[in-house]
mmCIF file of C-alpha atoms in Angstrom:
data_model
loop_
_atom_site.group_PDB
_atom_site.id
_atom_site.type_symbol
_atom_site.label_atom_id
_atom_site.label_comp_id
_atom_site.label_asym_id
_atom_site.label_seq_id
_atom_site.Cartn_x
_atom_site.Cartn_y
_atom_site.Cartn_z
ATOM 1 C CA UNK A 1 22.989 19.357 4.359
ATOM 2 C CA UNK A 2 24.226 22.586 4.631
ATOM 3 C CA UNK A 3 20.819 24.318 6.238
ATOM 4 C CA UNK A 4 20.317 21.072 8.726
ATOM 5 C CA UNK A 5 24.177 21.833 9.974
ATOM 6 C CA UNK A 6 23.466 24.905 10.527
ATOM 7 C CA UNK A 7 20.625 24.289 12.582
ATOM 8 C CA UNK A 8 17.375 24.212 10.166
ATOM 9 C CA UNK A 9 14.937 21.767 9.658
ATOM 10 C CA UNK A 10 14.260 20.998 5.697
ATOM 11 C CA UNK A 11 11.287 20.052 4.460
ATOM 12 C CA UNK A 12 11.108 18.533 1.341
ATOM 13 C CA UNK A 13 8.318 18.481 -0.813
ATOM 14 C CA UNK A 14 8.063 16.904 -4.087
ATOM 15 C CA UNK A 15 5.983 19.516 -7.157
ATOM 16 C CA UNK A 16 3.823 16.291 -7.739
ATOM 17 C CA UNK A 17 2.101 17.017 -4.107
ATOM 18 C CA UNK A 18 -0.978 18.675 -3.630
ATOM 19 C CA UNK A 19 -0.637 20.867 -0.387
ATOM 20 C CA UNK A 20 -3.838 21.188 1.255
ATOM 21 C CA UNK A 21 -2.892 22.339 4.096
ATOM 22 C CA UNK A 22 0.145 23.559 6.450
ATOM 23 C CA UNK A 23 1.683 20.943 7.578
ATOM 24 C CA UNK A 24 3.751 22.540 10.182
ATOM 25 C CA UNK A 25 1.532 21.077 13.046
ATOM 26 C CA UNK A 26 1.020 17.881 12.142
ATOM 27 C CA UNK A 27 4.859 17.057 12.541
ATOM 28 C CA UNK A 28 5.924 15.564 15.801
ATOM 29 C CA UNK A 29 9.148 16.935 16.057
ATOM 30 C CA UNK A 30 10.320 13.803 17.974
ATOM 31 C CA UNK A 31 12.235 12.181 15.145
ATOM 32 C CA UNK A 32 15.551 12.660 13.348
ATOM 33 C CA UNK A 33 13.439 12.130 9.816
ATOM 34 C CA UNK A 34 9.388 12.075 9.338
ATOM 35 C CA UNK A 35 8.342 10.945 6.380
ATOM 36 C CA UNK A 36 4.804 10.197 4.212
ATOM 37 C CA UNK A 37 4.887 6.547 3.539
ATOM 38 C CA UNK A 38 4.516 4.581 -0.107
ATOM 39 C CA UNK A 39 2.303 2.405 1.977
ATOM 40 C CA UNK A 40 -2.007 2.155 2.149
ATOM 41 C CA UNK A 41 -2.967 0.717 4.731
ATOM 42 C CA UNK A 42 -1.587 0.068 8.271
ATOM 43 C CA UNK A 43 0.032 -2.970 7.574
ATOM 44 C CA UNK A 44 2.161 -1.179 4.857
ATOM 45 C CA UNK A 45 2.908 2.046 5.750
ATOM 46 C CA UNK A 46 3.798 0.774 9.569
ATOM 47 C CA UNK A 47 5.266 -3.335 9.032
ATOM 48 C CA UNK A 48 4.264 -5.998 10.437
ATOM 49 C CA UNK A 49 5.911 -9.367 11.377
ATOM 50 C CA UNK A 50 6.960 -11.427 8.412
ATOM 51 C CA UNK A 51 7.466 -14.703 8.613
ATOM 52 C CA UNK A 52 9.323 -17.085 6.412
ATOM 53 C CA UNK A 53 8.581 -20.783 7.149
ATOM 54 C CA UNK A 54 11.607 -23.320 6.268
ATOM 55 C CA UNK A 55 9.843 -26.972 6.792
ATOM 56 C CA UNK A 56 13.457 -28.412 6.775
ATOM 57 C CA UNK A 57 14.509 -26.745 9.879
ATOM 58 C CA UNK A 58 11.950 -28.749 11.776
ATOM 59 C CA UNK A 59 11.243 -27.081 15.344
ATOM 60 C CA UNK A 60 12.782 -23.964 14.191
ATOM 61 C CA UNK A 61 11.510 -23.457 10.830
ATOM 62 C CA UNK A 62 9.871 -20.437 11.414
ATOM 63 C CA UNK A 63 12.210 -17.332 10.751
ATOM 64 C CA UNK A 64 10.555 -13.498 11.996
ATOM 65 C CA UNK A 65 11.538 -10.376 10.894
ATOM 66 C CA UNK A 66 9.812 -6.689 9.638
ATOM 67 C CA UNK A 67 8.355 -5.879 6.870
ATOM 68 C CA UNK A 68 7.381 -2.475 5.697
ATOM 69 C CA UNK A 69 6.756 -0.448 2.305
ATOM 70 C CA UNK A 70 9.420 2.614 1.896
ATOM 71 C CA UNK A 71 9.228 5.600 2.489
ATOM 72 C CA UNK A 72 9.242 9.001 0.442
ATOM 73 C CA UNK A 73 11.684 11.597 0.142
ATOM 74 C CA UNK A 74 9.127 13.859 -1.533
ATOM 75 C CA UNK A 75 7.634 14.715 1.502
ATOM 76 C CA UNK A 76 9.574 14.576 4.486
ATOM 77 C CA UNK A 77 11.057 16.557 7.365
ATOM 78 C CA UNK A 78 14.738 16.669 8.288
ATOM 79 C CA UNK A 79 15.608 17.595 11.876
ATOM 80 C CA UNK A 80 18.668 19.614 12.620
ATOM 81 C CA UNK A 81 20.284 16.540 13.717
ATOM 82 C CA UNK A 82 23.885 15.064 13.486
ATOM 83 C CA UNK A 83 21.846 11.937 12.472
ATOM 84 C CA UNK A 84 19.719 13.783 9.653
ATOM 85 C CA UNK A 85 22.853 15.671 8.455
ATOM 86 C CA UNK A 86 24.220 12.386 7.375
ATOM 87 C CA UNK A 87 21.711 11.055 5.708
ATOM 88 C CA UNK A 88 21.193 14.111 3.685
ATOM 89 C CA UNK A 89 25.253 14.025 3.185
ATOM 90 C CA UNK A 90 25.434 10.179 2.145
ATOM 91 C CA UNK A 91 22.246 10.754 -0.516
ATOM 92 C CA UNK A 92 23.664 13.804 -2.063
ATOM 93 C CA UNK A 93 27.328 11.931 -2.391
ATOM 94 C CA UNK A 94 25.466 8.992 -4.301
ATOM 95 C CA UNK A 95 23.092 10.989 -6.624
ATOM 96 C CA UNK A 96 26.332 12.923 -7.348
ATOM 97 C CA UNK A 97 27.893 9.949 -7.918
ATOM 98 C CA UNK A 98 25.692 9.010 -10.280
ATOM 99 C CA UNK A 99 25.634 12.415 -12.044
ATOM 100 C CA UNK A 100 23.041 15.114 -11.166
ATOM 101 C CA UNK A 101 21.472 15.058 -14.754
ATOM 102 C CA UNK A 102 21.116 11.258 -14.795
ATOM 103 C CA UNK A 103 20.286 10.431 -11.188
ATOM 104 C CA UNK A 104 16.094 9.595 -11.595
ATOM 105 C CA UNK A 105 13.743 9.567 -9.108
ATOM 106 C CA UNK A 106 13.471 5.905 -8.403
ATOM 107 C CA UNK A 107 17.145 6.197 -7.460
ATOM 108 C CA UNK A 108 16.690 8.843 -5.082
ATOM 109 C CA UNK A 109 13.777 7.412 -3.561
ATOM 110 C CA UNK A 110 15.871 4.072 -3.260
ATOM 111 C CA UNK A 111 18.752 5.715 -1.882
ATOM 112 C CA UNK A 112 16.764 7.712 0.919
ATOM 113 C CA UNK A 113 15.091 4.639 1.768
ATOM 114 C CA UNK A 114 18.611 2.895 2.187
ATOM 115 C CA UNK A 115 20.137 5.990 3.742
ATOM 116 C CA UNK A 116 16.985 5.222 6.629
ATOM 117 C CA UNK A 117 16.760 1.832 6.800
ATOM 118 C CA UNK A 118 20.025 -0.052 5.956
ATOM 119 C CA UNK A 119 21.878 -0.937 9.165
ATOM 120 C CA UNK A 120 25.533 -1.102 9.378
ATOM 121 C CA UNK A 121 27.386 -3.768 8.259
ATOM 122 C CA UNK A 122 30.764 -4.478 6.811
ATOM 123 C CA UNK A 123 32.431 -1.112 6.222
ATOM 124 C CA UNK A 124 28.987 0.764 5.633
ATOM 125 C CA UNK A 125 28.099 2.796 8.768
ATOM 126 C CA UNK A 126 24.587 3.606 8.764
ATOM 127 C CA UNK A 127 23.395 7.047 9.644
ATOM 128 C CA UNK A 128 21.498 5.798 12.460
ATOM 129 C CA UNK A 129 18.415 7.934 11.974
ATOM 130 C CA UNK A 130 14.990 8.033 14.293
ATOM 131 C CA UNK A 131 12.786 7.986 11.674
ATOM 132 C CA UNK A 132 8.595 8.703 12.123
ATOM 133 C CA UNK A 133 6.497 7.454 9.803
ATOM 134 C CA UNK A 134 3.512 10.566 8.845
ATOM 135 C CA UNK A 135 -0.092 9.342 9.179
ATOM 136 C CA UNK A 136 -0.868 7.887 5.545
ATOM 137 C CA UNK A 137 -4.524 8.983 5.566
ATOM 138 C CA UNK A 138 -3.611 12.787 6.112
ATOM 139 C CA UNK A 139 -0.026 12.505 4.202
ATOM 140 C CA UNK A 140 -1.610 10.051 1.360
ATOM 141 C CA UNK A 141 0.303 9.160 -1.568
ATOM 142 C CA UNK A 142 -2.039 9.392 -4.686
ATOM 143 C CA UNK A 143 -2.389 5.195 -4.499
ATOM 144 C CA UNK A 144 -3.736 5.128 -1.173
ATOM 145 C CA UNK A 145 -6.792 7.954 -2.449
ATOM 146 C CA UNK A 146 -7.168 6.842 -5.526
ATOM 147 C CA UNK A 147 -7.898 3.043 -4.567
ATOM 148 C CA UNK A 148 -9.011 3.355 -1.081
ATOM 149 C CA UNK A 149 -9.687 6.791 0.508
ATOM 150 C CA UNK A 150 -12.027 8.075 -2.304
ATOM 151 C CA UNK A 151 -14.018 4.688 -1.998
ATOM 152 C CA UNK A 152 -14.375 4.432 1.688
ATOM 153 C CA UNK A 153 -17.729 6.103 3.282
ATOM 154 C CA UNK A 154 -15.515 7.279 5.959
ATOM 155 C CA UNK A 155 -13.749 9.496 4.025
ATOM 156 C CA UNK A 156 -14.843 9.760 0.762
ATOM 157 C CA UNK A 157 -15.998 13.103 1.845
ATOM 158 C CA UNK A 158 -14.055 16.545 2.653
ATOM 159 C CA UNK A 159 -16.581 17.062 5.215
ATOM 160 C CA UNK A 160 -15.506 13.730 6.639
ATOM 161 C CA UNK A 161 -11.933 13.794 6.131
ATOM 162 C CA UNK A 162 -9.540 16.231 4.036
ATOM 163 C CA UNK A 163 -5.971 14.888 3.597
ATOM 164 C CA UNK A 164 -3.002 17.455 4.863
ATOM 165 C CA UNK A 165 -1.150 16.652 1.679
ATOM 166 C CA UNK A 166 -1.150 14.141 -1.199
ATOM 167 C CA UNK A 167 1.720 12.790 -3.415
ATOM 168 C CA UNK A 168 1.232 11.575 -6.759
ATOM 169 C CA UNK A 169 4.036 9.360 -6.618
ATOM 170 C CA UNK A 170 2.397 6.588 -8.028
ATOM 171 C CA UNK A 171 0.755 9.163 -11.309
ATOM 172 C CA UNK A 172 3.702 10.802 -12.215
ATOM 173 C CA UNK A 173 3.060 13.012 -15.031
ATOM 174 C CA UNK A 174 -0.351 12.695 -14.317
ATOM 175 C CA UNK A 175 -0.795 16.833 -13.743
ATOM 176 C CA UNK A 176 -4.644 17.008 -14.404
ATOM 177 C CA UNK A 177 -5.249 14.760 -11.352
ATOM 178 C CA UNK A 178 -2.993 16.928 -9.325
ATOM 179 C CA UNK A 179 -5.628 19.792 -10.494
ATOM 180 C CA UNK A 180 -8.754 17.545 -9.654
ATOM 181 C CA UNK A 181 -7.598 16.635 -6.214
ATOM 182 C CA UNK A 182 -7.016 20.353 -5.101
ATOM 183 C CA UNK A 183 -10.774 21.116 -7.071
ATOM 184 C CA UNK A 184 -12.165 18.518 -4.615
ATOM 185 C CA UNK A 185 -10.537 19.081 -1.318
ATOM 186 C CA UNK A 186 -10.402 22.807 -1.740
ATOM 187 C CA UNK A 187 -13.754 23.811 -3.807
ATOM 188 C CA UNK A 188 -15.670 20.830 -3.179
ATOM 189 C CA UNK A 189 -15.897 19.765 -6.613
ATOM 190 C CA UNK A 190 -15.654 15.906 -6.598
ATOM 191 C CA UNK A 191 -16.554 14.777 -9.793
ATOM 192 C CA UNK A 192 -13.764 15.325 -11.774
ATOM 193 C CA UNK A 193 -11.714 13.340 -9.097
ATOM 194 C CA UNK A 194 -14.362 10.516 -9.765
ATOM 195 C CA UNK A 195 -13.117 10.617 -13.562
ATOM 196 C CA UNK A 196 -9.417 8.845 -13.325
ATOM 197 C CA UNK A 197 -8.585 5.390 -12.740
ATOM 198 C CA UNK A 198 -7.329 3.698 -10.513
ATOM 199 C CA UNK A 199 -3.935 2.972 -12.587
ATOM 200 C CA UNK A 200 -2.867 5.860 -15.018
ATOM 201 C CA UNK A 201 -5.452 7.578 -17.574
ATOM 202 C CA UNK A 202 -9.229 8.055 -17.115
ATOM 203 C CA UNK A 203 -11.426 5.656 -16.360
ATOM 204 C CA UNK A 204 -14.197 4.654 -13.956
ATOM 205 C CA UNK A 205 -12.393 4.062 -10.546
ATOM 206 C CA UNK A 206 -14.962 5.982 -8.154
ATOM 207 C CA UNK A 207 -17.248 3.076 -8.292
ATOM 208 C CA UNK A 208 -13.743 1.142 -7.280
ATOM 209 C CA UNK A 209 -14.676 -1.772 -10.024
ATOM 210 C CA UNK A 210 -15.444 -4.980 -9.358
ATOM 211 C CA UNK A 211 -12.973 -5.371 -5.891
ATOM 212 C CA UNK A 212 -14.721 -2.244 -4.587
ATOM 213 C CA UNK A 213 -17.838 -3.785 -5.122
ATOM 214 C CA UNK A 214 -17.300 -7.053 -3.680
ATOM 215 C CA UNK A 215 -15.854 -5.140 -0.377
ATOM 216 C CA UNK A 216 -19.274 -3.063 -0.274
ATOM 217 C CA UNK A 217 -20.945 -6.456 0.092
ATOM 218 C CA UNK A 218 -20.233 -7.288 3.558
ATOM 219 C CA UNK A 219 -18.374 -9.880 5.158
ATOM 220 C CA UNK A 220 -21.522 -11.827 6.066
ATOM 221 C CA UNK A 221 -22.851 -12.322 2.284
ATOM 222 C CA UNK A 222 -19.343 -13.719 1.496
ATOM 223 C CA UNK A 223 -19.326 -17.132 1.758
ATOM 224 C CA UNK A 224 -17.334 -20.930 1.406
ATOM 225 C CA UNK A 225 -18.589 -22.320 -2.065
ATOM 226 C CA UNK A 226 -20.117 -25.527 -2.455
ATOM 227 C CA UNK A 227 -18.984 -28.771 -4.063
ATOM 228 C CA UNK A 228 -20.767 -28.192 -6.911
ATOM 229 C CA UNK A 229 -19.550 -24.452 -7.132
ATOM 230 C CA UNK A 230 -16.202 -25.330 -6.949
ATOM 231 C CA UNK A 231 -16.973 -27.690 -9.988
ATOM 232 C CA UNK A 232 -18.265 -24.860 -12.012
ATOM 233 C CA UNK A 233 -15.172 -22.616 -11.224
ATOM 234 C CA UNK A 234 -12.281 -22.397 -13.527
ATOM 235 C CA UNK A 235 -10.531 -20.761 -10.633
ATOM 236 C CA UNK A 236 -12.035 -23.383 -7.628
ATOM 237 C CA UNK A 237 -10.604 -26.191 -9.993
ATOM 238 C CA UNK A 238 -7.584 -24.843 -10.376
ATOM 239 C CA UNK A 239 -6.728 -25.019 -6.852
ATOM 240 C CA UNK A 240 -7.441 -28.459 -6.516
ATOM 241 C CA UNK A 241 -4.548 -28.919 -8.665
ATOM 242 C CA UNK A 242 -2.183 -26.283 -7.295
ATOM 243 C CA UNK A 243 -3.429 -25.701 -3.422
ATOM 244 C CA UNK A 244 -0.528 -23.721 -1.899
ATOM 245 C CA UNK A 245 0.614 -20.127 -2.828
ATOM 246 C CA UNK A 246 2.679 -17.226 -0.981
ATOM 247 C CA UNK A 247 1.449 -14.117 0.380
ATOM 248 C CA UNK A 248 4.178 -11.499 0.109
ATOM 249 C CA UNK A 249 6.484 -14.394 -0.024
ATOM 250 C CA UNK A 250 5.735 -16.155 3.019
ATOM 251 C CA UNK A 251 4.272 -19.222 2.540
ATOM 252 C CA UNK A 252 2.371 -21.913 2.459
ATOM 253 C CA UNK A 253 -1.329 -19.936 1.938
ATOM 254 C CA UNK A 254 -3.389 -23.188 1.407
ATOM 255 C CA UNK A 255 -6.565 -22.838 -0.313
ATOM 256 C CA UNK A 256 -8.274 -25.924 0.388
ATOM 257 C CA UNK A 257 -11.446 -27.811 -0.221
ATOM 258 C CA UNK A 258 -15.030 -26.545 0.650
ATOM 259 C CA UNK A 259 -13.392 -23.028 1.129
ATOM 260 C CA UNK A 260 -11.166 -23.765 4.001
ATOM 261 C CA UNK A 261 -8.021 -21.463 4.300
ATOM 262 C CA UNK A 262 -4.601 -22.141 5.804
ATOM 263 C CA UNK A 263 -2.320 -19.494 6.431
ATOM 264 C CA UNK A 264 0.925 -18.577 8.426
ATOM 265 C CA UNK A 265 -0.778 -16.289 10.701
ATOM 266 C CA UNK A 266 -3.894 -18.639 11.409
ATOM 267 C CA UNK A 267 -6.682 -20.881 9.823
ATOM 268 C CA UNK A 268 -9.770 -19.068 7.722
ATOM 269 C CA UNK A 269 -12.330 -19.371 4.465
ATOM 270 C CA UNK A 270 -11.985 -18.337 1.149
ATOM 271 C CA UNK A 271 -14.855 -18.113 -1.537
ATOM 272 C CA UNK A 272 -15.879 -16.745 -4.978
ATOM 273 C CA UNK A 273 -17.012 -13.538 -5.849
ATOM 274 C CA UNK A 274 -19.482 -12.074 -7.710
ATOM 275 C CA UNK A 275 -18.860 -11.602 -11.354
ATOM 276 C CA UNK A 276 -19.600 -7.876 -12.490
ATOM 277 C CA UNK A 277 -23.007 -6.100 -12.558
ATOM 278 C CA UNK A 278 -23.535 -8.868 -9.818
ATOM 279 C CA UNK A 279 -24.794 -7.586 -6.581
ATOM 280 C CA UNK A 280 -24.988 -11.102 -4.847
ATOM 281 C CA UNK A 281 -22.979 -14.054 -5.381
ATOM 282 C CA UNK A 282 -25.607 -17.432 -6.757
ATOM 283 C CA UNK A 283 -26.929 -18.798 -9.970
ATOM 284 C CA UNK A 284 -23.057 -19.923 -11.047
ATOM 285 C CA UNK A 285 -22.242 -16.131 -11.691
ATOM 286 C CA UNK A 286 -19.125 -15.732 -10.325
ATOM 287 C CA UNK A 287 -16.191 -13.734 -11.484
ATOM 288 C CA UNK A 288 -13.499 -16.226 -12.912
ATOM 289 C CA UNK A 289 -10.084 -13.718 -11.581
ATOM 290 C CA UNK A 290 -11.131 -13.676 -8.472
ATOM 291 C CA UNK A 291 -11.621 -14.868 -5.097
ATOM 292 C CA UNK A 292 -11.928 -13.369 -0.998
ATOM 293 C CA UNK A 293 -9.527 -14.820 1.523
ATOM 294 C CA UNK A 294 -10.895 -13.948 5.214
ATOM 295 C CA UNK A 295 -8.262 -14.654 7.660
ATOM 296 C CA UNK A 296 -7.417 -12.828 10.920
ATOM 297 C CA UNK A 297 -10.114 -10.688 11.262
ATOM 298 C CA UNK A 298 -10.130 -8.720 7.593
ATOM 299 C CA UNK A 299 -11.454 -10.189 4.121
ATOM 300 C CA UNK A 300 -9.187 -9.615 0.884
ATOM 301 C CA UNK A 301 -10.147 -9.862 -2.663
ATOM 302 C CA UNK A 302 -7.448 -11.502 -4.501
ATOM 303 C CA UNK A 303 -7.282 -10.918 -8.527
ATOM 304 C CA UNK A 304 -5.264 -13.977 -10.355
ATOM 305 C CA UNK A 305 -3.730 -12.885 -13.782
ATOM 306 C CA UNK A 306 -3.931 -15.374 -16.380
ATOM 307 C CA UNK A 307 -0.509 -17.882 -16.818
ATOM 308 C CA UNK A 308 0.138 -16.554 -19.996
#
């Protein structure tokens, strides 16, 4: 607070970030606050429309707003704004608040993202920030490289693409992979980045399991199922009993019969997928978590837990 009065921009920058780079001149300089996002894709780290459907209301059932994943206050940078100021000012009153020993990091990282986002209401008077949100390929938090970004042809590569920074926000405590990502982006040394897991702990999540290799397939080898592979799917049979679900709470996502989708946003297909080791789907091997959903234009892999 006291530096941003006083006319300085802060930066701040979590230890559990791997600096690459400088990051002074990838800032745009045209916001009150800039800040790497939790999100992983574009759809996360920058919203999108989120509907929530209310058949009851009849002609206006249909109810819009945004939707976005939250940002970090481990890496972002505070103009010397009146706006900025506050924020800073109304986090620091609320992890005091809360003691400065006891205040934990999911706290501050909710009470940033409230300080940001929140709009006035009642007797609350929001800061009224401009926020940016950074580019979440070159400021990546360590979910977006560890499940995507390390997988991806496009970028798997430092030659290809070397990240500006990376957070491991979502590895806390994890400091070995903080070593392996700076022995891959600055020596070249990729395999021990190739040892972790996607989740915490070691494992093998540079071959990206069996999601990554259903993505590698192609959209045009993933296909409806047929009658009688629906019959030989635990999963296909389940949804003749229980056809609609939510996606991120908006719903109905319809999964129909011969593969036919229906979805908020617009009609598509959904099918099985291979089971492990499978290159192909055929011959009744199909995994029995999961399916792909292909709707507007992109194909997910969705993984079902069991009910108990």
């Amino acid at each position: 607070y006291t530096a941003l009065t006083a006319g300085w921009p802060v930066l701040t920058l979590d230890p559990n970030t791997a600096l690459i780079s400088d990051p002074s001149p990838f800032f745009a300089r045209d916001s009150d606050v800039e800040a790497a996002s939790d999100g992983w894709d574009d759809t996360t780290a920058y919203g999108y429309d989120h509907v929530v459907d209310d058949p009851d209301m009849d002609w206006s059932r249909f109810c819009h707003g945004g939707r976005v994943v939250s940002s970090d206050p481990g890496l972002a940078l505070l103009m010397p704004t009146a706006e900025s100021a506050a924020v800073a000012a109304l986090v620091a009153a609320r992890l005091l608040a809360e003691g400065v020993g006891g205040a934990s990091d999911d706290f501050e990282h909710l009470t940033f993202n409230e300080a940001i986002f929140l709009p006035s209401h009642g007797a609350y008077i929001a800061p009224g920030v401009m926020r940016r949100t950074l580019n979440y390929l070159c400021f990546a938090n360590s979910k977006a490289l560890f499940r995507f970004i390390r997988k991806d042809k496009r970028f798997n590569s430092r030659e290809e693409h070397t990240p500006v920074a990376v957070r491991t926000s979502y590895h806390k405590g994890e400091h070995d992979r903080l070593e392996d990502i700076y022995l891959n982006y600055l020596e070249g040394n990729a395999g021990p980045l190739g040892s972790w897991s996607d989740g915490n702990g070691k494992g093998d999540g540079v071959k990206g399991g069996d999601t990554a290799a259903t993505c590698k397939m192609g959209h045009d080898r993933l296909r409806k199922p047929s009658p009688g592979e629906e019959d030989g799917s635990v999963l296909a049979r389940h949804f003749r009993q229980h056809r609609s679900w939510s996606w991120g709470g908006v719903t109905p996502l319809t999964f129909g019969p011969g593969g036919a989708l229906s979805t908020p946003w617009g009609n598509g297909d959904w099918g099985l997928v291979p089971a492990p080791g499978k290159q192909s789907p055929g011959g009744g091997a199909y995994d029995e978590r999961r399916v792909f959903a292909r709707f507007v234009g992109s194909v997910h892999v969705l993984t079902f837990e069991d009910a108990d």
